[in-house]
JSON list of C-alpha atoms in Angstrom, two decimals:
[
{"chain": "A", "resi": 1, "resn": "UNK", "atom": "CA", "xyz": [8.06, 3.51, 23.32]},
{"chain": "A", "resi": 2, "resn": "UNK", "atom": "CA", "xyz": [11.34, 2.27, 23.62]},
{"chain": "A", "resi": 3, "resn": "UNK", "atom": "CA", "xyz": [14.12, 2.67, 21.26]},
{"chain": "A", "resi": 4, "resn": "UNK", "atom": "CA", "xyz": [16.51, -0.01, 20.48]},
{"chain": "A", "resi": 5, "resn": "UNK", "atom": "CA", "xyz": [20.89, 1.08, 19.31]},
{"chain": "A", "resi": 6, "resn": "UNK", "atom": "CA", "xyz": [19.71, -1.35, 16.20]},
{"chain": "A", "resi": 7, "resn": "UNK", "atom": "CA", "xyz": [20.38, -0.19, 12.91]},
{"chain": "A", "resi": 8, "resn": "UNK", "atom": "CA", "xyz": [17.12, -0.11, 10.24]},
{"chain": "A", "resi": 9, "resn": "UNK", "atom": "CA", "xyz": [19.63, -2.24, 7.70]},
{"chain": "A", "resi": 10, "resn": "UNK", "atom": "CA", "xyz": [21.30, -4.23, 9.61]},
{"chain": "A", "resi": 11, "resn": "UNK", "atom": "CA", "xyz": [19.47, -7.37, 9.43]},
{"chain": "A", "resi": 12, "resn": "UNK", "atom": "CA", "xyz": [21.07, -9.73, 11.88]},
{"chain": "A", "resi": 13, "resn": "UNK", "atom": "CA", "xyz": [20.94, -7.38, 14.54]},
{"chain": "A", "resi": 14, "resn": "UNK", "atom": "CA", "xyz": [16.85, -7.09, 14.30]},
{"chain": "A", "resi": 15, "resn": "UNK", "atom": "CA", "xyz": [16.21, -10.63, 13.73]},
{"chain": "A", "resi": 16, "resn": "UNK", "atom": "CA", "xyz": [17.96, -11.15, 17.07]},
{"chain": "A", "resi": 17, "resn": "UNK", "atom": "CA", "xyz": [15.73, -7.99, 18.83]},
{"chain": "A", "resi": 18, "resn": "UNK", "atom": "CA", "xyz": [12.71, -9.58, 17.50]},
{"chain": "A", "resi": 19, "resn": "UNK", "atom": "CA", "xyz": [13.55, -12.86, 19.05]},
{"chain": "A", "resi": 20, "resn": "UNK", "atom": "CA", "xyz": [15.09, -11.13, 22.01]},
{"chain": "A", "resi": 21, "resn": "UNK", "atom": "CA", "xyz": [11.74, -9.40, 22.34]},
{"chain": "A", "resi": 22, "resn": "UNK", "atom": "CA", "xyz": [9.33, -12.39, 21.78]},
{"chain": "A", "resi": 23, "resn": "UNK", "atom": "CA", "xyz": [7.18, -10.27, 19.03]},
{"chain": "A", "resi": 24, "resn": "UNK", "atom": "CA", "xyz": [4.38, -11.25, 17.14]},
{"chain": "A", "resi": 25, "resn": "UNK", "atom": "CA", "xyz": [4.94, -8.92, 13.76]},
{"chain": "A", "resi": 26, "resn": "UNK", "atom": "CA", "xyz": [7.91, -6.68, 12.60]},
{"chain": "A", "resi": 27, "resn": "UNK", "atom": "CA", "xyz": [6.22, -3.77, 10.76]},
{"chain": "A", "resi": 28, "resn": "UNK", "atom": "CA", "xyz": [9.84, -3.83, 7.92]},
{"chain": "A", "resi": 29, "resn": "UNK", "atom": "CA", "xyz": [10.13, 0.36, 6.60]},
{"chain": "A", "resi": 30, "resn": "UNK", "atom": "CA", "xyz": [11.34, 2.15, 4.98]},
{"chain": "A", "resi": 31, "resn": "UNK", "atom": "CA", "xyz": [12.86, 0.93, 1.71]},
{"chain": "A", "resi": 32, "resn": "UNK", "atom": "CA", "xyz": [16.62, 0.23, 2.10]},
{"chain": "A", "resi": 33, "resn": "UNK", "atom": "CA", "xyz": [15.95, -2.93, 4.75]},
{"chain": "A", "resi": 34, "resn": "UNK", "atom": "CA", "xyz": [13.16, -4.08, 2.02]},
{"chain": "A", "resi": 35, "resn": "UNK", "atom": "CA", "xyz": [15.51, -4.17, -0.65]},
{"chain": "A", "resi": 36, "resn": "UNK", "atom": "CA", "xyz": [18.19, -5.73, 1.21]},
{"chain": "A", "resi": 37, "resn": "UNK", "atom": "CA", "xyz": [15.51, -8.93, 2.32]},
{"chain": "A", "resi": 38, "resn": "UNK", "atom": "CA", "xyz": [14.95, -8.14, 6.36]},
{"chain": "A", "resi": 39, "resn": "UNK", "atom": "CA", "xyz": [11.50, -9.76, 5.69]},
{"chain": "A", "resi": 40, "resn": "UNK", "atom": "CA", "xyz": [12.70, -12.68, 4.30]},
{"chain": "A", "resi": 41, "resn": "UNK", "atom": "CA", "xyz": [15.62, -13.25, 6.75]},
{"chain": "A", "resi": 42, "resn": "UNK", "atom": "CA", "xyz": [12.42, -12.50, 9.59]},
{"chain": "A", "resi": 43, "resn": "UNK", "atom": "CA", "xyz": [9.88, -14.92, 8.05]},
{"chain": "A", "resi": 44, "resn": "UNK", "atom": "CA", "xyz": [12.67, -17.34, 7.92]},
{"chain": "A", "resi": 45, "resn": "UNK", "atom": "CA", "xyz": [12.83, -17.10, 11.45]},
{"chain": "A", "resi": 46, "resn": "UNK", "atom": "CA", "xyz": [9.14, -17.45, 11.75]},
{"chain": "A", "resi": 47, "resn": "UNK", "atom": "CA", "xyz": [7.97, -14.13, 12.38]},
{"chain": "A", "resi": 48, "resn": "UNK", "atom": "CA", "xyz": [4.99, -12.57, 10.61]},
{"chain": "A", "resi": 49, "resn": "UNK", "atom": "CA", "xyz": [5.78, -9.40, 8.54]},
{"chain": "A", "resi": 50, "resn": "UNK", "atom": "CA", "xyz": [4.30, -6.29, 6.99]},
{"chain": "A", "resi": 51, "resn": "UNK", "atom": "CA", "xyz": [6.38, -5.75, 4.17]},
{"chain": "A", "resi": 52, "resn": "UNK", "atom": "CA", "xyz": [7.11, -6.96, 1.12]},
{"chain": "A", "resi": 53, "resn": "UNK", "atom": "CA", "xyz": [10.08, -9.64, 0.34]},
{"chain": "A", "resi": 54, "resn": "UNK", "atom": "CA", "xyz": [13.17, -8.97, -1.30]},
{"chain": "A", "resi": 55, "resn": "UNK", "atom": "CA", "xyz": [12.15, -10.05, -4.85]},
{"chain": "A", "resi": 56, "resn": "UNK", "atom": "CA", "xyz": [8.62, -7.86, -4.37]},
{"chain": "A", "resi": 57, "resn": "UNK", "atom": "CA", "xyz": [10.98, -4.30, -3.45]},
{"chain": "A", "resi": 58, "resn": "UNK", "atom": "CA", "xyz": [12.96, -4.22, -6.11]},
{"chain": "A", "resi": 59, "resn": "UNK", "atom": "CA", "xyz": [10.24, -2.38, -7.97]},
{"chain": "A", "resi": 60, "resn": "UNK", "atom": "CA", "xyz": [10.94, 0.45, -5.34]},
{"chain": "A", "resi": 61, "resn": "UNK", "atom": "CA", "xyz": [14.69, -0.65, -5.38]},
{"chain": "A", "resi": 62, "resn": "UNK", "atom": "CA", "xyz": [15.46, -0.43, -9.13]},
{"chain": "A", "resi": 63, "resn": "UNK", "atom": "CA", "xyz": [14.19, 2.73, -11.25]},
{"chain": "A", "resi": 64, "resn": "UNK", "atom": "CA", "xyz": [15.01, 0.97, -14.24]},
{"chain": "A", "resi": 65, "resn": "UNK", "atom": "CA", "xyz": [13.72, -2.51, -13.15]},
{"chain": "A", "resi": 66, "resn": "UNK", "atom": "CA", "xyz": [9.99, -0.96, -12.27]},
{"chain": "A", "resi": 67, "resn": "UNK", "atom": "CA", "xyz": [9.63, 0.93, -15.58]},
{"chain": "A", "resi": 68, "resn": "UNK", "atom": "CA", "xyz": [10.86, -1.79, -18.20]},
{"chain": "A", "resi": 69, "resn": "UNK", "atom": "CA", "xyz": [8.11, -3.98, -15.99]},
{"chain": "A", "resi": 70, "resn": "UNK", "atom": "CA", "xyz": [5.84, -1.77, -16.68]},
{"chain": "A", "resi": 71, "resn": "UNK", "atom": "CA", "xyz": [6.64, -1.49, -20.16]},
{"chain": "A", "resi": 72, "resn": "UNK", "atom": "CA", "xyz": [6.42, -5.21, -20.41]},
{"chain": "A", "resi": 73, "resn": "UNK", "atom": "CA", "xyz": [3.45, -5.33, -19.10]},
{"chain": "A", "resi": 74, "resn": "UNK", "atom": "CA", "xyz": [1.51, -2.51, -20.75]},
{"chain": "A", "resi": 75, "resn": "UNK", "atom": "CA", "xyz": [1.27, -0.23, -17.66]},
{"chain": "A", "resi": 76, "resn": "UNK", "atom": "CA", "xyz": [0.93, 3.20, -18.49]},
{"chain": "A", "resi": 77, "resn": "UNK", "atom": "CA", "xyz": [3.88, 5.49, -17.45]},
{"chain": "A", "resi": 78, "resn": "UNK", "atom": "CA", "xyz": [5.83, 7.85, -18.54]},
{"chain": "A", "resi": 79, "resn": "UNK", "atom": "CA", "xyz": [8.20, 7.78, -21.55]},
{"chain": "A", "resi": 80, "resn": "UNK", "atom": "CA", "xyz": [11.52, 6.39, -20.36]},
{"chain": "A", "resi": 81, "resn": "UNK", "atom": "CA", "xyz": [15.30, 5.48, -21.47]},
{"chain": "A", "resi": 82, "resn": "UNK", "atom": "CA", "xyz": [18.39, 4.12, -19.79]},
{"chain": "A", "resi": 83, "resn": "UNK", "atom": "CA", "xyz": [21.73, 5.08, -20.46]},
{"chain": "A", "resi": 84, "resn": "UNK", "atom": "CA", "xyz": [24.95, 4.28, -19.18]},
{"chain": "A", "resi": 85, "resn": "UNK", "atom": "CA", "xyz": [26.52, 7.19, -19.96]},
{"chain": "A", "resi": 86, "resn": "UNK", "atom": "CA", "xyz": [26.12, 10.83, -19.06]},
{"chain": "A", "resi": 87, "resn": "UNK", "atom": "CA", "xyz": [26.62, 12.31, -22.27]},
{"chain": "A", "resi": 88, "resn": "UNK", "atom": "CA", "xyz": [23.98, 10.31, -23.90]},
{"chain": "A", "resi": 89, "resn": "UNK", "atom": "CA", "xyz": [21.47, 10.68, -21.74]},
{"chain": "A", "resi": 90, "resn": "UNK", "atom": "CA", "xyz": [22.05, 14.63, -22.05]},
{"chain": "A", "resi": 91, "resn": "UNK", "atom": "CA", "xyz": [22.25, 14.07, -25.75]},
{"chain": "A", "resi": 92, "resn": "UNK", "atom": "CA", "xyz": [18.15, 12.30, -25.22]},
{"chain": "A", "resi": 93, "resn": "UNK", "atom": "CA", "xyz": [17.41, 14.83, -22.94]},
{"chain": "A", "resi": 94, "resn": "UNK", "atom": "CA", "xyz": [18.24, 17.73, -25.42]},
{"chain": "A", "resi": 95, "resn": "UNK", "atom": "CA", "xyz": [16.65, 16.35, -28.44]},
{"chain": "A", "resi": 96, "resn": "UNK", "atom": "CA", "xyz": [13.15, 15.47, -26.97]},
{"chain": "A", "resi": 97, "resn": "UNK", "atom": "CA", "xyz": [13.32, 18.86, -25.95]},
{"chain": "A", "resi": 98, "resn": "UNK", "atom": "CA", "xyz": [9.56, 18.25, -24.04]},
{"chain": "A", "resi": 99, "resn": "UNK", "atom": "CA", "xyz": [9.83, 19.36, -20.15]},
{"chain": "A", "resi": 100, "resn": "UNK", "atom": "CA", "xyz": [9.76, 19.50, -17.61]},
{"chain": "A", "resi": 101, "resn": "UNK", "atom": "CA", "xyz": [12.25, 16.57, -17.82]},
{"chain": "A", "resi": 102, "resn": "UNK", "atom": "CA", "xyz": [13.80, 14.59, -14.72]},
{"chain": "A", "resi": 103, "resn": "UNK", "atom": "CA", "xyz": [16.31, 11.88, -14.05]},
{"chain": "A", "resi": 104, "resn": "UNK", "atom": "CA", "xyz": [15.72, 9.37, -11.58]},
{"chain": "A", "resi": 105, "resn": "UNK", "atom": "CA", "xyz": [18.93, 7.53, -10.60]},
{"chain": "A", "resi": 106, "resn": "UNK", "atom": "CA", "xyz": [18.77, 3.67, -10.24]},
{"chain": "A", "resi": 107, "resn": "UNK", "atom": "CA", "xyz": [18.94, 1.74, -7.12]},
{"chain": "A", "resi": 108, "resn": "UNK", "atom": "CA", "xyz": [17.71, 3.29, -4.05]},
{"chain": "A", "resi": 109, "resn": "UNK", "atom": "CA", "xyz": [18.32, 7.22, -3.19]},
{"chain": "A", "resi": 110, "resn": "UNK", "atom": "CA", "xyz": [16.25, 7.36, -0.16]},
{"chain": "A", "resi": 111, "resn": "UNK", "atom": "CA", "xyz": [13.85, 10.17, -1.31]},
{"chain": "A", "resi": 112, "resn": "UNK", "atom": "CA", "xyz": [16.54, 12.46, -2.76]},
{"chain": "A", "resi": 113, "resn": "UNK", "atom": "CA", "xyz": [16.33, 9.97, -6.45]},
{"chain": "A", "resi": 114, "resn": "UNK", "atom": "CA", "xyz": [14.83, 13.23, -8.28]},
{"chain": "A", "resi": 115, "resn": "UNK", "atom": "CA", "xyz": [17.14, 15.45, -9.97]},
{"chain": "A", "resi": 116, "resn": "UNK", "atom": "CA", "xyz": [14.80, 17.94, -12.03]},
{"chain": "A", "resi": 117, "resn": "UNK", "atom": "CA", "xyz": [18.33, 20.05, -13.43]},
{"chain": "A", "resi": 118, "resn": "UNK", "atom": "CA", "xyz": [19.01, 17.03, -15.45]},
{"chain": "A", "resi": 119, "resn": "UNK", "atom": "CA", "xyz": [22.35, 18.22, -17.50]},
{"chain": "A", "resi": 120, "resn": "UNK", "atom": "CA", "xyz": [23.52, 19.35, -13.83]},
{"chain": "A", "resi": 121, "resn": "UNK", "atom": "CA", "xyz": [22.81, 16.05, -12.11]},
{"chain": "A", "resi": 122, "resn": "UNK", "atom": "CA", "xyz": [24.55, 13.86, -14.99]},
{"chain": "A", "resi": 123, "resn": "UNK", "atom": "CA", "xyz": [28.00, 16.20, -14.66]},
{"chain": "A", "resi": 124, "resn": "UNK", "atom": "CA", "xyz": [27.76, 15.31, -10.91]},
{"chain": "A", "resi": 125, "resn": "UNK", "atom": "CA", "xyz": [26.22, 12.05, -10.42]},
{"chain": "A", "resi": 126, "resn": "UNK", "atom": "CA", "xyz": [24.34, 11.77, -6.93]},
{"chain": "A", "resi": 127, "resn": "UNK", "atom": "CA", "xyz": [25.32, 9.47, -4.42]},
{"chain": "A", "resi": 128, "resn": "UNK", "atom": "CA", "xyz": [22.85, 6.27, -5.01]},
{"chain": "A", "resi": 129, "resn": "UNK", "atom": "CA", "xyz": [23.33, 2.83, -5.21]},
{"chain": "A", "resi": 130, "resn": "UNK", "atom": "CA", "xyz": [24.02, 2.95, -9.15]},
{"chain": "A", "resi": 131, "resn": "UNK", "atom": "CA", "xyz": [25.68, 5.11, -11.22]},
{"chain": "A", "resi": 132, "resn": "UNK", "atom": "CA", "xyz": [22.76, 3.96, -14.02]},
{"chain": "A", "resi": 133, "resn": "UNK", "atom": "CA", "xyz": [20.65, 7.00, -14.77]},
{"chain": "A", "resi": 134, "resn": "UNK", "atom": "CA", "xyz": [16.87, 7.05, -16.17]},
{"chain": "A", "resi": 135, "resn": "UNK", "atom": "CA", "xyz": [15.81, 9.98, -18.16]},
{"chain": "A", "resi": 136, "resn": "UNK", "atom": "CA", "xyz": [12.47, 10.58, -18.86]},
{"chain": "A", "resi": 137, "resn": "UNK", "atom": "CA", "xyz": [9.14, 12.76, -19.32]},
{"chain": "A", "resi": 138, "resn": "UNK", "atom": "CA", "xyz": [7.82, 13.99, -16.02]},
{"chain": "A", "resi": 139, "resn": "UNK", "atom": "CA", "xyz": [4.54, 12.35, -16.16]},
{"chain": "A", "resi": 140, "resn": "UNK", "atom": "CA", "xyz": [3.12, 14.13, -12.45]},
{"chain": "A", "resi": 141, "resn": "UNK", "atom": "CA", "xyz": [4.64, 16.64, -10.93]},
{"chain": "A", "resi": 142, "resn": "UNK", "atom": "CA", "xyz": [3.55, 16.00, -7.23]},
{"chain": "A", "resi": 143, "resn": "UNK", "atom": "CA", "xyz": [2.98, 12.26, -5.63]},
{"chain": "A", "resi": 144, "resn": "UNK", "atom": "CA", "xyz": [2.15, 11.40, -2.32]},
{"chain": "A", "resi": 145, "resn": "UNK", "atom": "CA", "xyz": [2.34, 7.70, -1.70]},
{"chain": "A", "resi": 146, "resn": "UNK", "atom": "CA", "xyz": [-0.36, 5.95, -0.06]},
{"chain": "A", "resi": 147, "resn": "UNK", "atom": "CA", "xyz": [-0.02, 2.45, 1.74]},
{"chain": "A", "resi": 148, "resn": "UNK", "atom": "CA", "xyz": [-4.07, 0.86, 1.71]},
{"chain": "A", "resi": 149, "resn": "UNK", "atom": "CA", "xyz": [-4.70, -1.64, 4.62]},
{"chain": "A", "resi": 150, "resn": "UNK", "atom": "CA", "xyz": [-7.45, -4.06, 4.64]},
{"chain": "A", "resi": 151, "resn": "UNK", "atom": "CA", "xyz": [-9.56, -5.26, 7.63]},
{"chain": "A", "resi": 152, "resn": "UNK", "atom": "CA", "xyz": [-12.70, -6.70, 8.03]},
{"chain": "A", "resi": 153, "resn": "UNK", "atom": "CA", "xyz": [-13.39, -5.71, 4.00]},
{"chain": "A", "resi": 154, "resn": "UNK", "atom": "CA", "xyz": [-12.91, -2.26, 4.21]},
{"chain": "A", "resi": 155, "resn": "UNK", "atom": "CA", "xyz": [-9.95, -0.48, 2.85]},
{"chain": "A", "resi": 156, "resn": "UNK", "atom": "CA", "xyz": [-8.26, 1.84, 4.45]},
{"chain": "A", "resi": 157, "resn": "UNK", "atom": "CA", "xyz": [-6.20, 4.70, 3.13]},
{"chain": "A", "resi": 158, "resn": "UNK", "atom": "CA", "xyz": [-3.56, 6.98, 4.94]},
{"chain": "A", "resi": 159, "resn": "UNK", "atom": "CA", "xyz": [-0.68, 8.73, 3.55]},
{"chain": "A", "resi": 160, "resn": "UNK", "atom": "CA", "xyz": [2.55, 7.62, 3.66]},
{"chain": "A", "resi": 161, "resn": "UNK", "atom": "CA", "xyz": [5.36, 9.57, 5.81]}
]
């Protein structure tokens, strides 16, 4: 393999290694370049893609945007609120009394979105991409994320790293 001084993010720079390079799919990971639209600015260019578009990865990019869809849509999930506000959202937290309890912060926080010491994480808000916090009932404790692949009608699982 050969690594390239390209940044995962940085969109103009890998549309112009993939042309530089003549390839025939960009493989677009993990979520940040999703949610910022590196496989629309590629398929623009006329590349093929394994990722979803920009409008598709906001339901990884946005806490609150992937649970009021569900809502909406009768998914099941865990109970949920958004607040604005840390001391409300402490306030909810204390009077459902039911935990374990977490907060998930909006916006992308690149596998560290989990704060399980709610009260603590509100008083010190994490570094994400919104200061928006979701509290809510823990409805699993442990999730592995699976990506499923399809060829030739058979469907293939593998864990997610």
């Amino acid at each position: 393999a050969e690594c390239f001084d390209v940044a995962a993010t940085d969109i103009e720079g890998v549309v112009a290694l993939a042309k530089k390079l003549k390839v025939d799919m960009v493989a677009v990971a993990p979520d940040d370049p999703l949610v910022l639209g590196m496989v629309d600015a590629l398929q623009a260019e006329g590349f093929k893609t394994f990722g979803p578009k920009k409008n598709a990865a906001i339901i990884e990019g946005s806490k609150v945007f992937s649970k009021d869809l569900m809502k909406k849509y009768n998914i099941p999930t865990a109970k949920y609120e958004v607040f604005t506000n840390s001391e409300d959202a402490i306030k909810y937290v204390k009077e459902q009394n039911t935990y374990p309890a977490v907060i998930k912060a909006d916006g992308l926080a690149l596998g560290n979105g989990l704060f399980e010491d709610a009260e603590g994480w509100l008083l010190q808000p994490a570094k994400t991409q919104s200061n928006r916090p979701t509290a809510k009932n823990c409805a699993i404790r442990f999730m592995k994320p699976l990506l499923s692949l399809i060829y030739n009608y058979t469907v293939q699982f593998c864990q997610a790293q």
